Coordinates of C-alpha atoms in Angstrom, one line a residue:
X296 CA 223.4 197.8 63.0
X297 CA 222.4 195.7 60.0
X298 CA 221.9 197.5 56.6
X299 CA 218.4 198.8 56.1
X300 CA 216.0 197.1 53.7
X301 CA 216.0 198.7 50.3
X302 CA 213.1 197.8 48.1
X303 CA 210.8 199.4 45.5
X304 CA 207.2 198.1 45.0
X305 CA 208.0 195.0 47.0
X306 CA 207.5 195.1 50.8
X307 CA 205.1 194.5 53.7
X308 CA 203.6 197.3 55.8
X309 CA 201.7 196.4 59.0
X310 CA 199.5 198.8 61.0
X311 CA 199.1 198.0 64.7
X312 CA 196.2 199.8 66.0
X313 CA 193.4 199.7 68.7
X314 CA 190.0 198.6 67.6
X315 CA 187.6 201.5 67.5
X316 CA 190.3 204.1 67.0
X317 CA 189.1 205.0 63.5
X318 CA 192.3 203.7 61.9
X319 CA 190.5 201.4 59.4
X320 CA 189.6 204.1 56.9
X321 CA 193.1 205.5 56.9
X322 CA 194.7 202.2 56.5
X323 CA 192.5 201.3 53.6
X324 CA 193.3 204.7 52.0
X325 CA 197.0 203.7 52.3
X326 CA 196.3 200.5 50.3
X327 CA 194.3 202.3 47.7
X328 CA 197.0 204.9 47.2
X329 CA 199.4 202.1 46.2
X330 CA 196.8 200.7 43.9
X331 CA 196.2 204.1 42.3
X332 CA 199.9 204.2 41.5
X333 CA 199.5 201.0 39.5
X334 CA 201.1 198.7 42.0
X335 CA 199.3 195.6 43.2
X336 CA 198.5 195.1 46.8
X337 CA 197.0 192.4 49.1
X338 CA 195.4 193.7 52.2
X339 CA 194.4 191.7 55.3
X340 CA 192.4 193.0 58.2
X341 CA 193.1 191.1 61.4
X342 CA 190.6 192.4 64.0
X343 CA 189.1 191.4 67.3
X344 CA 185.5 190.4 67.9
X345 CA 184.8 193.3 70.4
X346 CA 183.6 196.7 69.4
X347 CA 186.6 198.6 70.7
X348 CA 189.7 198.5 72.9
X349 CA 191.5 195.3 71.8
X350 CA 194.4 195.2 69.3
X351 CA 193.7 195.2 65.6
X352 CA 196.2 194.8 62.7
X353 CA 196.0 195.8 59.0
X354 CA 198.6 194.3 56.8
X355 CA 199.4 195.5 53.2
X356 CA 201.5 193.4 50.9
X357 CA 202.9 195.7 48.2
X358 CA 204.0 193.5 45.3
X359 CA 205.1 194.7 41.9
X360 CA 205.2 191.1 40.9
X361 CA 201.5 190.7 41.7
X362 CA 201.6 188.3 44.6
X363 CA 198.3 188.5 46.3
X364 CA 198.7 186.3 49.4
X365 CA 200.4 187.1 52.6
X366 CA 204.2 186.8 52.4
X367 CA 205.1 186.6 56.0
X368 CA 207.3 189.0 58.0
X369 CA 207.1 192.8 58.1
X370 CA 209.3 195.4 56.5
X371 CA 207.6 198.5 58.0
X372 CA 205.6 198.4 61.2
X373 CA 203.4 201.3 62.0
X374 CA 203.1 200.8 65.8
X375 CA 200.1 202.7 67.2
X376 CA 199.2 200.4 70.1
X377 CA 201.3 200.4 73.2
X378 CA 199.7 197.1 74.4
X379 CA 201.2 195.1 71.5
X380 CA 204.4 197.1 71.2
X381 CA 206.8 194.2 72.1
X382 CA 205.3 191.6 69.8
X383 CA 204.9 194.2 67.0
X384 CA 208.6 195.1 67.2
X385 CA 209.6 191.4 67.2
X386 CA 207.7 190.8 63.9
X387 CA 209.8 193.3 61.9
X388 CA 212.4 191.7 59.6
X389 CA 216.1 192.5 60.2
X390 CA 216.8 195.8 58.5
X391 CA 213.2 196.8 58.6
X392 CA 211.6 200.0 59.9
X393 CA 209.5 201.0 62.9
X394 CA 207.2 204.0 62.5
X395 CA 205.8 205.3 65.8
X396 CA 204.4 208.4 67.6
X397 CA 207.4 210.3 68.9
X398 CA 205.4 212.9 70.9
X399 CA 206.9 211.3 74.0
X400 CA 210.4 210.0 73.9
X401 CA 211.1 206.2 73.9
X402 CA 212.3 205.6 77.5
X403 CA 210.8 202.3 78.7
X404 CA 209.7 200.7 75.4
X405 CA 211.9 198.1 73.9
X406 CA 213.5 198.8 70.6
X407 CA 216.0 196.9 68.4
X408 CA 219.4 197.8 67.0
X409 CA 218.8 196.1 63.7
X410 CA 215.9 198.2 62.6
X411 CA 215.4 201.9 61.7
X412 CA 213.2 204.1 63.9
X413 CA 210.9 206.6 62.1
X414 CA 209.4 208.8 64.8
X415 CA 206.6 211.4 64.0
X416 CA 205.0 213.3 66.8
X417 CA 201.5 212.5 65.8
X418 CA 199.7 213.6 69.0
X419 CA 201.6 216.9 69.1
X420 CA 200.7 217.6 65.4
X421 CA 197.1 216.7 65.8
X422 CA 196.8 219.2 68.7
X423 CA 197.7 221.9 66.2
X424 CA 194.6 221.3 64.2
X425 CA 192.4 224.3 65.2
X426 CA 188.7 223.9 65.8
X427 CA 188.8 220.2 66.5
X428 CA 187.6 218.3 69.6
X429 CA 189.7 215.5 71.2
X430 CA 187.8 212.7 69.4
X431 CA 188.4 214.3 66.1
X432 CA 192.1 214.8 66.8
X433 CA 192.4 211.1 67.7
X434 CA 190.8 210.2 64.4
X435 CA 193.0 212.6 62.5
X436 CA 196.2 211.2 63.9
X437 CA 195.6 208.3 61.6
X438 CA 195.4 210.6 58.6
X439 CA 198.6 212.4 59.8
X440 CA 200.5 209.1 59.7
X441 CA 199.0 208.5 56.2
X442 CA 200.5 211.8 55.2
X443 CA 203.9 211.0 56.7
X444 CA 204.0 207.6 55.0
X445 CA 203.1 209.1 51.7
X446 CA 206.2 211.3 52.0
X447 CA 208.5 208.5 53.2
X448 CA 207.3 206.0 50.5
X449 CA 207.0 208.5 47.6
X450 CA 203.2 208.6 47.0
X451 CA 202.1 211.1 44.4
X452 CA 200.3 213.9 46.3
X453 CA 197.5 214.0 43.7
X454 CA 196.7 210.4 44.4
X455 CA 196.1 211.0 48.1
X456 CA 194.2 214.2 47.4
X457 CA 191.9 212.4 44.9
X458 CA 191.1 209.5 47.3
X459 CA 190.3 211.8 50.2
X460 CA 188.0 213.9 48.0
X461 CA 186.3 210.7 46.9
X462 CA 185.8 209.3 50.4
X463 CA 184.4 212.5 51.8
X464 CA 182.5 213.6 48.7
X465 CA 180.0 216.3 49.4
X466 CA 181.5 217.1 52.8
X467 CA 183.9 219.9 52.0
X468 CA 184.7 220.7 55.6
X469 CA 185.9 217.1 56.2
X470 CA 187.9 217.2 52.9
X471 CA 189.7 220.3 54.0
X472 CA 190.4 219.0 57.5
X473 CA 191.7 215.6 56.3
X474 CA 193.9 217.3 53.7
X475 CA 195.4 219.6 56.4
X476 CA 196.2 216.5 58.4
X477 CA 197.9 214.8 55.5
X478 CA 199.9 217.9 54.8
X479 CA 201.0 218.0 58.5
X480 CA 202.4 214.5 58.3
X481 CA 203.9 214.9 54.9
X482 CA 205.7 218.1 55.8
X483 CA 207.1 216.7 59.0
X484 CA 208.4 213.6 57.4
X485 CA 209.9 215.5 54.4
X486 CA 211.8 217.9 56.8
X487 CA 212.9 215.4 59.5
X488 CA 213.0 211.9 57.9
X489 CA 214.2 212.5 54.4
X490 CA 216.3 209.6 53.2
X491 CA 215.8 207.4 56.3
X492 CA 213.3 205.0 54.7
X493 CA 214.6 203.0 51.7
X494 CA 211.3 201.5 50.9
X495 CA 209.4 203.2 48.0
X496 CA 206.4 203.1 45.7
X497 CA 207.0 204.0 42.0
X498 CA 204.2 204.3 39.5
X499 CA 203.7 201.2 37.6
X500 CA 201.1 199.6 35.3
X501 CA 200.8 196.2 36.9
X502 CA 197.2 196.7 38.3
X503 CA 195.7 196.9 34.9
X504 CA 191.9 196.7 34.8
X505 CA 191.6 194.6 37.9
X506 CA 189.2 195.5 40.7
X507 CA 189.5 195.7 44.5
X508 CA 186.5 193.8 46.0
X509 CA 185.6 191.6 48.9
X510 CA 184.3 188.1 48.6
X511 CA 181.0 188.7 50.4
X512 CA 180.2 191.6 48.2
X513 CA 181.1 189.6 45.1
X514 CA 179.1 186.5 46.3
X515 CA 176.1 188.7 47.1
X516 CA 176.2 190.1 43.5
X517 CA 176.7 186.6 42.2
X518 CA 173.5 185.5 43.9
X519 CA 171.6 188.3 42.2
X520 CA 173.0 187.2 38.8
X521 CA 172.3 183.6 39.6
X522 CA 168.6 184.3 40.0
X523 CA 168.2 184.3 43.8
X524 CA 165.1 186.1 44.9
X525 CA 164.9 185.0 48.5
X526 CA 167.6 185.5 51.2
X527 CA 166.8 184.3 54.8
X528 CA 169.5 184.9 57.3
X529 CA 170.5 185.6 60.8
X530 CA 173.4 188.0 61.7
X531 CA 176.7 186.3 62.4
X532 CA 180.3 187.2 61.7
X533 CA 181.7 186.9 59.1
X534 CA 178.7 186.3 56.8
X535 CA 176.5 189.3 57.7
X536 CA 178.0 191.5 54.9
X537 CA 177.1 188.9 52.3
X538 CA 173.4 189.3 53.1
X539 CA 173.8 193.1 53.3
X540 CA 175.5 193.1 49.9
X541 CA 172.7 191.0 48.3
X542 CA 170.2 193.5 49.8
X543 CA 172.1 196.5 48.4
X544 CA 172.5 194.9 44.9
X545 CA 168.8 193.9 44.8
X546 CA 167.8 197.4 45.6
X547 CA 169.7 198.5 42.5
X548 CA 168.9 195.6 40.2
X549 CA 165.7 193.9 41.4
X550 CA 163.3 196.7 41.7
X551 CA 160.6 197.1 39.0
X552 CA 161.3 200.4 37.2
X553 CA 157.7 201.1 36.5
X554 CA 155.9 199.9 39.7
X555 CA 158.9 200.4 42.0
X556 CA 158.0 197.0 43.6
X557 CA 160.7 194.8 45.0
X558 CA 161.3 191.6 43.0
X559 CA 163.0 190.0 46.0
X560 CA 162.4 189.0 49.6
X561 CA 165.0 189.3 52.3
X562 CA 164.0 187.9 55.8
X563 CA 166.2 188.4 58.9
X564 CA 164.9 185.4 60.8
X565 CA 164.8 185.0 64.6
X566 CA 167.7 182.5 64.5
X567 CA 169.8 180.4 62.1
X568 CA 167.3 177.4 62.3
X569 CA 164.5 179.6 61.1
X570 CA 166.7 181.1 58.4
X571 CA 167.5 177.7 56.8
X572 CA 163.9 176.7 57.2
X573 CA 162.7 179.8 55.3
X574 CA 165.3 179.2 52.5
X575 CA 164.2 175.5 52.1
X576 CA 160.6 176.5 52.1
X577 CA 161.2 179.1 49.4
X578 CA 163.2 176.5 47.4
X579 CA 160.4 174.0 47.6
X580 CA 158.0 176.7 46.3
X581 CA 160.1 177.3 43.2
X582 CA 162.2 180.3 44.3
X583 CA 165.9 180.4 44.1
X584 CA 166.8 180.9 47.7
X585 CA 169.8 181.0 50.1
X586 CA 171.1 181.6 53.5
X587 CA 174.5 183.0 54.6
X588 CA 176.1 181.9 57.8
X589 CA 179.2 180.6 59.5
X590 CA 180.3 177.4 61.5
X591 CA 177.9 177.9 64.5
X592 CA 175.0 178.5 62.2
X593 CA 175.9 175.4 60.2
X594 CA 175.8 173.4 63.4
X595 CA 172.3 174.7 64.3
X596 CA 170.9 174.0 60.8
X597 CA 171.8 170.3 60.8
X598 CA 168.3 168.8 60.9
X599 CA 167.0 171.0 58.2
X600 CA 170.0 170.0 55.9
X601 CA 168.9 166.4 56.3
X602 CA 165.3 167.4 55.3
X603 CA 166.5 169.1 52.2
X604 CA 168.8 166.3 51.3
X605 CA 166.2 163.5 51.9
X606 CA 163.2 165.4 50.5
X607 CA 165.4 166.7 47.6
X608 CA 164.8 170.4 47.9
X609 CA 167.1 173.0 46.2
X610 CA 168.8 175.6 48.4
X611 CA 172.2 177.4 48.6
X612 CA 174.2 177.8 51.8
X613 CA 177.1 180.3 51.9
X614 CA 179.4 179.2 54.7
X615 CA 181.9 182.0 55.5
X616 CA 184.2 179.9 57.7
X617 CA 185.8 181.2 60.9
X618 CA 187.8 179.8 63.8
X619 CA 186.0 177.2 65.9
X620 CA 184.9 175.1 67.7
X621 CA 182.1 176.7 69.7
X622 CA 182.4 180.5 69.5
X623 CA 186.1 180.0 68.8
X624 CA 187.6 183.0 67.1
X625 CA 184.7 184.8 65.4
X626 CA 186.8 187.3 63.5
X627 CA 189.6 184.9 62.5
X628 CA 189.8 182.8 59.4
X629 CA 189.9 179.0 59.0
X630 CA 189.0 176.2 56.6
X631 CA 187.4 174.2 59.4
X632 CA 183.8 173.4 58.4
X633 CA 184.5 170.9 55.6
X634 CA 183.6 167.7 57.4
X635 CA 180.7 169.4 59.2
X636 CA 179.2 170.6 55.9
X637 CA 180.0 167.5 53.7
X638 CA 178.1 165.1 56.0
X639 CA 175.7 167.7 57.6
X640 CA 172.7 166.2 59.5
X641 CA 172.1 162.8 61.2
X642 CA 171.9 159.6 59.2
X643 CA 173.8 159.1 55.9
X644 CA 174.1 162.3 54.0
X645 CA 176.6 163.8 51.5
X646 CA 176.4 167.4 50.3
X647 CA 178.0 169.2 47.4
X648 CA 180.6 171.7 48.4
X649 CA 182.2 174.4 46.2
X650 CA 185.6 176.0 47.1
X651 CA 186.2 179.4 45.5
X652 CA 189.7 180.8 45.6
X653 CA 189.0 184.5 45.6
X654 CA 186.2 187.0 45.2
X655 CA 186.0 186.5 41.4
X656 CA 185.3 182.8 41.8
X657 CA 183.0 183.6 44.8
X658 CA 180.9 185.6 42.3
X659 CA 181.1 182.8 39.7
X660 CA 180.4 179.9 42.1
X661 CA 177.6 181.9 43.8
X662 CA 175.8 182.2 40.4
X663 CA 176.6 178.6 39.5
X664 CA 175.4 177.2 42.8
X665 CA 171.8 178.0 42.1
X666 CA 171.8 176.1 38.8
X667 CA 173.5 173.2 40.7
X668 CA 170.9 173.3 43.5
X669 CA 168.1 173.0 41.0
X670 CA 169.7 170.5 38.7
X671 CA 170.6 168.2 41.6
X672 CA 167.5 169.2 43.8
X673 CA 169.7 169.4 46.9
X674 CA 171.5 172.0 49.1
X675 CA 174.8 173.4 47.7
X676 CA 177.4 174.7 50.1
X677 CA 179.6 177.5 48.9
X678 CA 182.6 177.2 51.3
X679 CA 184.2 180.6 51.6
X680 CA 186.1 181.9 54.7
X681 CA 186.7 185.2 56.5
X682 CA 189.8 185.9 54.5
X683 CA 188.0 185.8 51.2
X684 CA 184.7 187.2 52.5
X685 CA 185.7 190.2 54.6
X686 CA 189.0 191.3 53.0
X687 CA 189.3 193.2 49.8
X688 CA 191.2 191.3 47.1
X689 CA 192.7 192.4 43.7
X690 CA 190.8 190.5 41.1
X691 CA 190.1 190.2 37.4
X692 CA 186.8 192.0 36.6
X693 CA 183.6 190.2 37.2
X694 CA 182.1 189.1 33.9
X695 CA 178.6 187.8 32.9
X696 CA 177.3 186.3 29.7
X697 CA 173.9 188.0 29.1
X698 CA 172.8 185.1 26.9
X699 CA 173.2 182.6 29.8
X700 CA 169.9 181.0 30.8
X701 CA 169.2 179.6 34.2
X702 CA 169.2 175.8 34.3
X703 CA 166.2 174.9 36.5
X704 CA 166.7 171.2 36.1
X705 CA 164.0 168.6 35.8
X706 CA 160.7 170.3 36.2
X707 CA 157.4 168.5 35.1
X708 CA 155.4 171.2 33.3
X709 CA 151.6 171.4 33.0
X710 CA 151.8 170.2 29.3
X711 CA 153.8 167.2 30.4
X712 CA 151.2 166.4 33.1
X713 CA 148.3 166.9 30.7
X714 CA 150.0 164.6 28.2
X715 CA 149.8 161.9 30.8
X716 CA 153.5 161.5 31.5
X717 CA 154.1 159.3 34.5
X718 CA 155.1 161.4 37.5
X719 CA 156.8 159.9 40.5
X720 CA 158.5 162.5 42.6
X721 CA 161.3 160.1 43.4
X722 CA 161.3 158.2 40.2
X723 CA 164.5 157.8 38.3
X724 CA 163.5 157.8 34.7
X725 CA 166.7 159.0 33.0
X726 CA 169.3 156.8 34.8
X727 CA 171.1 159.8 36.4
X728 CA 169.3 159.3 39.8
X729 CA 167.7 162.8 39.5
X730 CA 163.9 162.7 39.5
X731 CA 161.5 165.2 38.1
X732 CA 159.7 167.6 40.4
X733 CA 156.7 169.8 40.1
X734 CA 156.3 173.4 41.3
X735 CA 153.3 174.3 43.5
X736 CA 150.4 175.5 41.4
X737 CA 151.7 174.1 38.1
X738 CA 148.5 172.1 37.6
X739 CA 145.1 172.2 39.4
X740 CA 144.6 168.4 39.7
X741 CA 147.9 166.7 38.8
X742 CA 151.5 166.6 39.9
X743 CA 150.8 167.1 43.6
X744 CA 152.7 165.2 46.2
X745 CA 153.3 165.3 50.0
X746 CA 156.7 166.5 51.0
X747 CA 158.0 164.8 54.2
X748 CA 161.1 164.0 55.9
X749 CA 160.1 160.4 56.5
X750 CA 160.7 157.4 54.2
X751 CA 158.5 157.1 51.1
X752 CA 158.5 155.1 47.8
X753 CA 159.3 156.5 44.4
X754 CA 155.8 158.0 44.1
X755 CA 156.2 159.9 47.4
X756 CA 153.8 157.5 49.2
X757 CA 154.7 157.0 52.8
X758 CA 156.5 153.7 53.5
X759 CA 158.8 152.3 56.2
X760 CA 159.5 149.1 54.2
X761 CA 163.3 148.4 54.3
X762 CA 163.6 147.7 50.6
X763 CA 161.8 150.9 49.7
X764 CA 164.1 152.9 52.0
X765 CA 167.3 151.3 50.7
X766 CA 166.1 151.9 47.1
X767 CA 165.8 155.6 47.8
X768 CA 169.1 155.9 49.7
X769 CA 171.0 154.1 47.0
X770 CA 169.5 156.5 44.4
X771 CA 170.8 159.4 46.4
X772 CA 174.2 157.9 46.3
X773 CA 174.0 157.6 42.5
X774 CA 172.9 161.2 42.3
X775 CA 176.0 162.2 44.2
X776 CA 178.0 160.4 41.6
X777 CA 176.1 162.3 38.9
X778 CA 177.2 165.5 40.6
X779 CA 180.8 164.8 39.9
X780 CA 180.3 165.8 36.3
X781 CA 178.5 169.0 37.2
X782 CA 180.7 170.7 39.8
X783 CA 183.8 172.8 38.9
X784 CA 186.7 170.6 38.0
X785 CA 190.1 170.9 39.8
X786 CA 192.8 173.0 38.3
X787 CA 196.1 171.1 37.6
X788 CA 199.4 172.7 36.9
X789 CA 202.5 170.6 36.2
X790 CA 206.1 171.7 37.2
X791 CA 208.7 172.5 34.6
X792 CA 210.7 169.5 35.5
X793 CA 209.4 166.0 36.3
X794 CA 208.1 165.9 39.9
X795 CA 207.9 163.0 42.4
X796 CA 205.9 165.2 44.7
X797 CA 202.5 166.8 44.2
X798 CA 200.6 169.4 46.3
X799 CA 196.8 169.7 46.7
X800 CA 195.3 172.9 48.1
X801 CA 192.0 174.8 47.9
X802 CA 190.2 178.1 48.6
X803 CA 191.9 181.1 50.1
X804 CA 195.2 179.2 50.4
X805 CA 195.8 179.8 46.7
X806 CA 197.5 183.2 46.5
X807 CA 200.1 182.3 49.2
X808 CA 200.5 178.9 47.5
X809 CA 201.3 180.5 44.1
X810 CA 204.1 182.5 45.6
X811 CA 205.4 179.6 47.6
X812 CA 205.6 177.5 44.4
X813 CA 207.8 180.2 42.8
X814 CA 210.1 180.3 45.8
X815 CA 210.4 176.4 45.9
X816 CA 211.1 176.4 42.2
X817 CA 213.8 179.0 42.6
X818 CA 215.4 176.4 45.0
X819 CA 215.2 173.7 42.5
X820 CA 212.3 172.1 44.3
X821 CA 209.6 171.1 41.8
X822 CA 206.0 170.1 42.5
X823 CA 202.9 169.4 40.4
X824 CA 199.9 171.1 41.8
X825 CA 196.1 170.5 42.0
X826 CA 193.7 173.1 43.3
X827 CA 190.5 171.3 44.3
X828 CA 187.4 173.3 43.6
X829 CA 184.5 171.1 44.6
X830 CA 183.3 168.0 46.5
X831 CA 182.4 165.3 45.3
X832 CA 185.9 164.8 43.9
X833 CA 186.4 164.0 40.2
X834 CA 188.5 161.2 39.1
X835 CA 191.2 163.7 38.4
X836 CA 192.0 163.9 42.2
X837 CA 192.6 160.2 42.4
X838 CA 194.7 160.2 39.2
X839 CA 196.8 163.1 40.5
X840 CA 197.5 161.3 43.8
X841 CA 198.4 158.1 42.1
X842 CA 200.8 159.9 39.8
X843 CA 203.1 160.9 42.7
X844 CA 205.1 159.3 45.4
X845 CA 203.7 161.5 48.0
X846 CA 201.3 164.5 48.0
X847 CA 201.5 167.5 50.3
X848 CA 198.0 168.7 51.3
X849 CA 197.9 172.3 52.5
X850 CA 195.0 173.3 54.7
X851 CA 193.9 176.0 57.2
X852 CA 192.6 173.7 59.9
X853 CA 194.0 171.5 62.7
X854 CA 192.6 168.1 61.7
X855 CA 193.4 167.9 57.9
X856 CA 189.8 167.8 57.0
X857 CA 190.2 167.8 53.3
X858 CA 192.7 164.9 53.6
X859 CA 190.2 163.0 55.7
X860 CA 187.5 163.6 53.1
X861 CA 189.8 162.4 50.2
X862 CA 190.9 159.3 52.2
X863 CA 187.2 158.5 53.1
X864 CA 185.7 159.1 49.7
X865 CA 188.5 158.0 47.4
X866 CA 190.0 155.1 49.4
X867 CA 193.5 156.5 49.4
X868 CA 196.1 155.3 51.9
X869 CA 196.7 158.2 54.4
X870 CA 200.4 157.5 54.2
X871 CA 200.4 159.0 50.7
X872 CA 199.8 162.5 52.2
X873 CA 202.0 164.9 54.0
X874 CA 199.9 167.5 55.8
X875 CA 200.8 171.1 55.9
X876 CA 198.4 172.7 58.5
X877 CA 198.0 176.3 59.5
X878 CA 195.2 177.2 61.9
X879 CA 196.2 180.2 64.1
X880 CA 193.3 182.2 62.7
X881 CA 195.5 184.4 60.4
X882 CA 195.6 183.8 56.6
X883 CA 198.4 181.4 55.7
X884 CA 201.6 182.9 54.4
X885 CA 203.9 182.0 51.5
X886 CA 206.9 181.7 53.9
X887 CA 205.0 179.2 56.0
X888 CA 204.2 177.0 53.0
X889 CA 207.7 177.3 51.5
X890 CA 209.4 176.5 54.7
X891 CA 207.2 173.5 55.5
X892 CA 207.5 171.9 52.1
X893 CA 211.2 172.7 51.6
X894 CA 212.1 171.2 54.8
X895 CA 210.6 167.8 53.9
X896 CA 211.8 167.9 50.3
X897 CA 215.4 168.8 51.2
X898 CA 215.6 165.9 53.6
X899 CA 214.4 163.5 50.9
X900 CA 216.8 165.0 48.4
X901 CA 219.8 164.5 50.7
X902 CA 218.7 160.9 51.5
X903 CA 218.5 160.2 47.8
X904 CA 222.1 161.7 47.2
X905 CA 223.5 159.5 49.9

């Protein structure tokens, strides 16, 4: 038998459960216990799209060094699902640990000689809880294993007690019952498994003032701070919780304290097509509006995107990407909608895309997207994904400058119209290709125009003349060029040593990428990095590519969509890129990135030495 893994504040725990078994709250409590002890964690919930019965996993990366992506591999597997027993066992690293319900002896189940078994009779212990019904005992089994793990890993009892008290605040009976379950598990592990687990959590101060928040919640709050007053949406995983978060935040922050009137409108439309239509209508009317959806919704909204692009109407679209195509994997994560969103609708279109890396940037980009939509008079796509949107991440606190004013772009006021200023709805007067617009009702007799999806001249007069159409389409291309200076710039980080290779990445890949870069550097493999944060691409992207022999491009989709976008828009030779692609629906891991890049760089290094 191999020596057991010994590690303090640096390991991976994975819970293998059955969907609908009530495990989610206990697993989250586990993660929060580690956080309360001052040790950073990164949690990932990998769950099925049905209500109950199928396998679900919850992975907790405990990292005293502060790595917030998935590492890859498992040190401690909490195996609660017989259906996935074999695959769960196989995932454990050599020298790792298997925690299981030992009420019945392991007779037919496979085990491994290179791991340590940690058996706790969870079912037997739950049956000792007096006054409970079978369903309650099933739920409390999860709390019993939380208690056992707290003993094995060295959680401070007060931390567990405080979190349970907070979770069941006002329900004293439940607090007492859950604490009894914790004590059962803790007592058993202390008496029977002492010293068998060499993983431990010790109090630290590495969490600091950071917060634990999901991207959809943060983006919903960002929409409130960004001035959004209208949300039109249709339920779809994994974006539903963004609309729900916006609703909850509005009820706290957007209700008039005197009249108690709502200063917001939230419409659950009959479908995704209606949702984007409502959002665009509200944007035309002067409201800051948005919809939240995922890939299938983006597919359905295509014609309306073309209308908003061509008629130049501001709106924001939050695309919480999931696995596709078709229904695909509704509860899995991917970065697979880039090309769909960038060129959404028929005809020649180009849309602005923002790529936040975590919930904090989701908050910031959400707020900024409404300024961009009105400055550019066009739809803005905030390209999140399920990993960011539905998982809690450890982030720096969300901040806001109260002196910040909304940038509503070029709006022709009543005074400007009264002064006789020339108004042409599609007239470029400043050379940036962005025309002035008027808001409905701004003037009783002036500034009106007819909004249509058909071709028109600079004064919004219907025209199908070829020259007029080309003039308008070319202005839209120039406006897209103007957008380059407005969107978030990429973040570049140069290696300590001169690097022939670069790597480009974006979005939720960032935390795993950061850890992979440290691992590669430890091997003497140096790369310069560029995290792309928006489309259209700034000149910095082209400069970065041209400064390196080759560039790795790390993406979470099959078809290297960001690479294709760069090749198409920046006229880069595809041979300059080496694609690192991960698209099985789970968040990318540091080990995957490290292995893929190191393999290619080591070959090159050996060839150069020969």
